[in-house]
Amino acid sequence: MRTSSVLRGLFALLPLLALTGCGASAAVVGSSTPSGSYDLPLVSSPGPTRGVDRIGWPGAAGEVVRCTGPVIGSTSTAPYAGEDTGATPDAALDAARRWYSWDGAQTGFALARTETDRRLYVLEVAGVAKQALILRHGPALKGDGSRDTVTRWWLESRARCDYAELPDSVAREQGLEIWTDATGRRQPTSAIVSFSFTGDCFAGMTALDLHGPVEGGWDKGPSPTEYVRRPDPELQDEYFERDFLEHVAVPADAIDSGYEREGEHLWLSKDSGYAYVGQRQDADAWPKAVRTIRCA
């Protein structure tokens, strides 16, 4: 049997394109000119340190983005010289992208600021920075077991908003499906998100990760409840206590989540065992997984 764990493609990369000689990688940076003003410090102030990478602390890039929800990112202190650094900003950007050094949008950035030892790249949505990358020209560890360094370009700080605040094409490229509330406002993936399994990873199966409901509102904590459309038969006995049902009426006592996607509404059964997706008189009943399903 196939094992469990989720590769959602959150860090999936597009094929690299040829470099240009203009100081910014054609694979990452577009031709747009940023409309915002970015007169902000590009040097990351001291923050929580966890080895080489400060995971969860976006550094100076986090001060650049303007998010409705939490800022997502990390920063590096002194990476190992080699394939994750470059002799030029071009090479460093492409190396960082090739080695999955940031998620979110992979292309479409604009060069917003140039300093002697740093470069700021931003992805704007309606004139507002929703993702930022800061390259540094500074010491990188040789990687030979010593503390010796060499001077290279490398990605020091990266930050982004939730996928719901990025262009819809970015979420689609990562295989994510964004939901909205009844007014059409896109909802953060920290609250609700769905995605389809592809390739040899339970192809044709779709998962819905939902946080809530709980007393006082929808829980947006770290552990979602997962519902699955058309579960793979190999998973039925181990992961589900109920069967997937098509074209059923939503029970009168089902809980209205308030969430919608592409004309389909979402309800939860009173005991939370099913997620009903569709219309009141014609919905599919997605069974709850006893634990989240991930692809090895």
Short mmCIF file of N, CA and C in Angstrom, two decimals, residues 19 23 25 78-99 101-102 116-119 121 134-141 149-156 158:
data_model
loop_
_atom_site.label_atom_id
_atom_site.label_comp_id
_atom_site.label_asym_id
_atom_site.label_seq_id
_atom_site.Cartn_x
_atom_site.Cartn_y
_atom_site.Cartn_z
N LEU A 19 18.94 33.35 -18.54
CA LEU A 19 19.29 34.55 -17.80
C LEU A 19 19.46 35.72 -18.75
N GLY A 23 20.92 42.19 -14.62
CA GLY A 23 21.05 42.19 -13.17
C GLY A 23 19.87 41.60 -12.45
N SER A 25 17.20 37.98 -12.78
CA SER A 25 16.93 36.75 -13.51
C SER A 25 15.62 36.83 -14.27
N ALA A 78 23.88 32.90 7.45
CA ALA A 78 25.11 32.71 6.67
C ALA A 78 25.03 31.35 6.00
N PRO A 79 24.48 31.29 4.79
CA PRO A 79 24.30 29.99 4.13
C PRO A 79 25.65 29.41 3.70
N TYR A 80 25.61 28.17 3.29
CA TYR A 80 26.81 27.54 2.77
C TYR A 80 27.05 27.99 1.34
N ALA A 81 28.27 28.41 1.05
CA ALA A 81 28.61 28.78 -0.31
C ALA A 81 28.50 27.56 -1.21
N GLY A 82 28.00 27.75 -2.39
CA GLY A 82 27.84 26.63 -3.30
C GLY A 82 26.60 26.82 -4.13
N GLU A 83 25.78 25.77 -4.24
CA GLU A 83 24.66 25.81 -5.16
C GLU A 83 23.51 26.68 -4.69
N ASP A 84 23.50 27.11 -3.42
CA ASP A 84 22.44 28.00 -2.96
C ASP A 84 22.90 29.46 -2.90
N THR A 85 24.03 29.76 -3.50
CA THR A 85 24.51 31.14 -3.60
C THR A 85 24.92 31.40 -5.05
N GLY A 86 25.32 32.65 -5.34
CA GLY A 86 25.73 32.97 -6.70
C GLY A 86 26.75 34.09 -6.71
N ALA A 87 27.52 34.15 -7.79
CA ALA A 87 28.50 35.23 -7.95
C ALA A 87 27.83 36.53 -8.36
N THR A 88 26.59 36.45 -8.88
CA THR A 88 25.83 37.62 -9.29
C THR A 88 24.41 37.52 -8.72
N PRO A 89 23.67 38.63 -8.68
CA PRO A 89 22.27 38.53 -8.24
C PRO A 89 21.45 37.57 -9.11
N ASP A 90 21.70 37.59 -10.45
CA ASP A 90 21.03 36.65 -11.35
C ASP A 90 21.19 35.22 -10.86
N ALA A 91 22.45 34.84 -10.69
CA ALA A 91 22.76 33.46 -10.33
C ALA A 91 22.20 33.10 -8.96
N ALA A 92 22.24 34.04 -8.03
CA ALA A 92 21.73 33.77 -6.69
C ALA A 92 20.22 33.56 -6.69
N LEU A 93 19.50 34.37 -7.47
CA LEU A 93 18.05 34.21 -7.56
C LEU A 93 17.68 32.85 -8.13
N ASP A 94 18.34 32.50 -9.22
CA ASP A 94 18.03 31.22 -9.84
C ASP A 94 18.43 30.05 -8.97
N ALA A 95 19.54 30.17 -8.26
CA ALA A 95 19.95 29.10 -7.35
C ALA A 95 18.95 28.94 -6.22
N ALA A 96 18.52 30.05 -5.66
CA ALA A 96 17.55 29.98 -4.55
C ALA A 96 16.24 29.37 -5.02
N ARG A 97 15.81 29.73 -6.20
CA ARG A 97 14.56 29.20 -6.74
C ARG A 97 14.70 27.71 -7.04
N ARG A 98 15.84 27.33 -7.59
CA ARG A 98 16.07 25.94 -7.95
C ARG A 98 16.11 25.04 -6.72
N TRP A 99 16.57 25.61 -5.60
CA TRP A 99 16.70 24.82 -4.37
C TRP A 99 15.56 25.06 -3.40
N SER A 101 14.10 27.60 -2.10
CA SER A 101 14.40 28.48 -0.96
C SER A 101 13.23 29.37 -0.58
N TRP A 102 12.23 29.47 -1.43
CA TRP A 102 11.02 30.20 -1.04
C TRP A 102 9.82 29.56 -1.72
N THR A 116 24.22 48.72 -2.36
CA THR A 116 25.53 48.14 -2.66
C THR A 116 25.57 46.65 -2.35
N ASP A 117 25.00 46.26 -1.23
CA ASP A 117 25.09 44.86 -0.82
C ASP A 117 23.76 44.15 -0.73
N ARG A 118 22.67 44.77 -1.23
CA ARG A 118 21.37 44.11 -1.16
C ARG A 118 20.50 44.49 -2.36
N ARG A 119 19.55 43.61 -2.69
CA ARG A 119 18.56 43.83 -3.73
C ARG A 119 17.20 43.46 -3.16
N TYR A 121 13.28 42.61 -4.20
CA TYR A 121 12.35 42.24 -5.26
C TYR A 121 10.96 42.09 -4.65
N ILE A 134 14.74 39.46 -0.48
CA ILE A 134 15.91 40.33 -0.31
C ILE A 134 17.17 39.50 -0.48
N LEU A 135 17.96 39.87 -1.49
CA LEU A 135 19.26 39.24 -1.70
C LEU A 135 20.33 40.03 -0.96
N ARG A 136 21.32 39.33 -0.46
CA ARG A 136 22.44 39.98 0.21
C ARG A 136 23.76 39.59 -0.46
N HIS A 137 24.66 40.54 -0.56
CA HIS A 137 26.03 40.25 -1.00
C HIS A 137 26.88 40.29 0.26
N GLY A 138 27.22 39.11 0.77
CA GLY A 138 27.90 39.05 2.04
C GLY A 138 28.54 37.70 2.28
N PRO A 139 29.02 37.47 3.50
CA PRO A 139 29.76 36.24 3.80
C PRO A 139 28.87 35.01 3.76
N ALA A 140 29.37 33.97 3.14
CA ALA A 140 28.72 32.66 3.12
C ALA A 140 29.74 31.63 3.58
N LEU A 141 29.30 30.70 4.38
CA LEU A 141 30.21 29.68 4.90
C LEU A 141 30.75 28.81 3.77
N THR A 149 34.65 31.96 5.54
CA THR A 149 33.60 32.44 4.64
C THR A 149 34.19 32.98 3.34
N VAL A 150 33.30 33.07 2.35
CA VAL A 150 33.59 33.75 1.09
C VAL A 150 32.44 34.71 0.83
N THR A 151 32.65 35.72 0.03
CA THR A 151 31.61 36.70 -0.26
C THR A 151 30.84 36.30 -1.51
N ARG A 152 29.53 36.11 -1.34
CA ARG A 152 28.66 35.68 -2.44
C ARG A 152 27.32 36.40 -2.32
N TRP A 153 26.50 36.31 -3.37
CA TRP A 153 25.11 36.75 -3.30
C TRP A 153 24.26 35.57 -2.84
N TRP A 154 23.28 35.85 -1.95
CA TRP A 154 22.39 34.80 -1.49
C TRP A 154 21.09 35.41 -0.97
N LEU A 155 20.07 34.56 -0.93
CA LEU A 155 18.75 35.01 -0.48
C LEU A 155 18.74 35.07 1.04
N GLU A 156 18.69 36.28 1.56
CA GLU A 156 18.76 36.47 3.01
C GLU A 156 17.38 36.43 3.66
N ARG A 158 12.95 36.32 3.05
CA ARG A 158 11.82 36.14 2.16
C ARG A 158 10.53 36.19 2.97
#
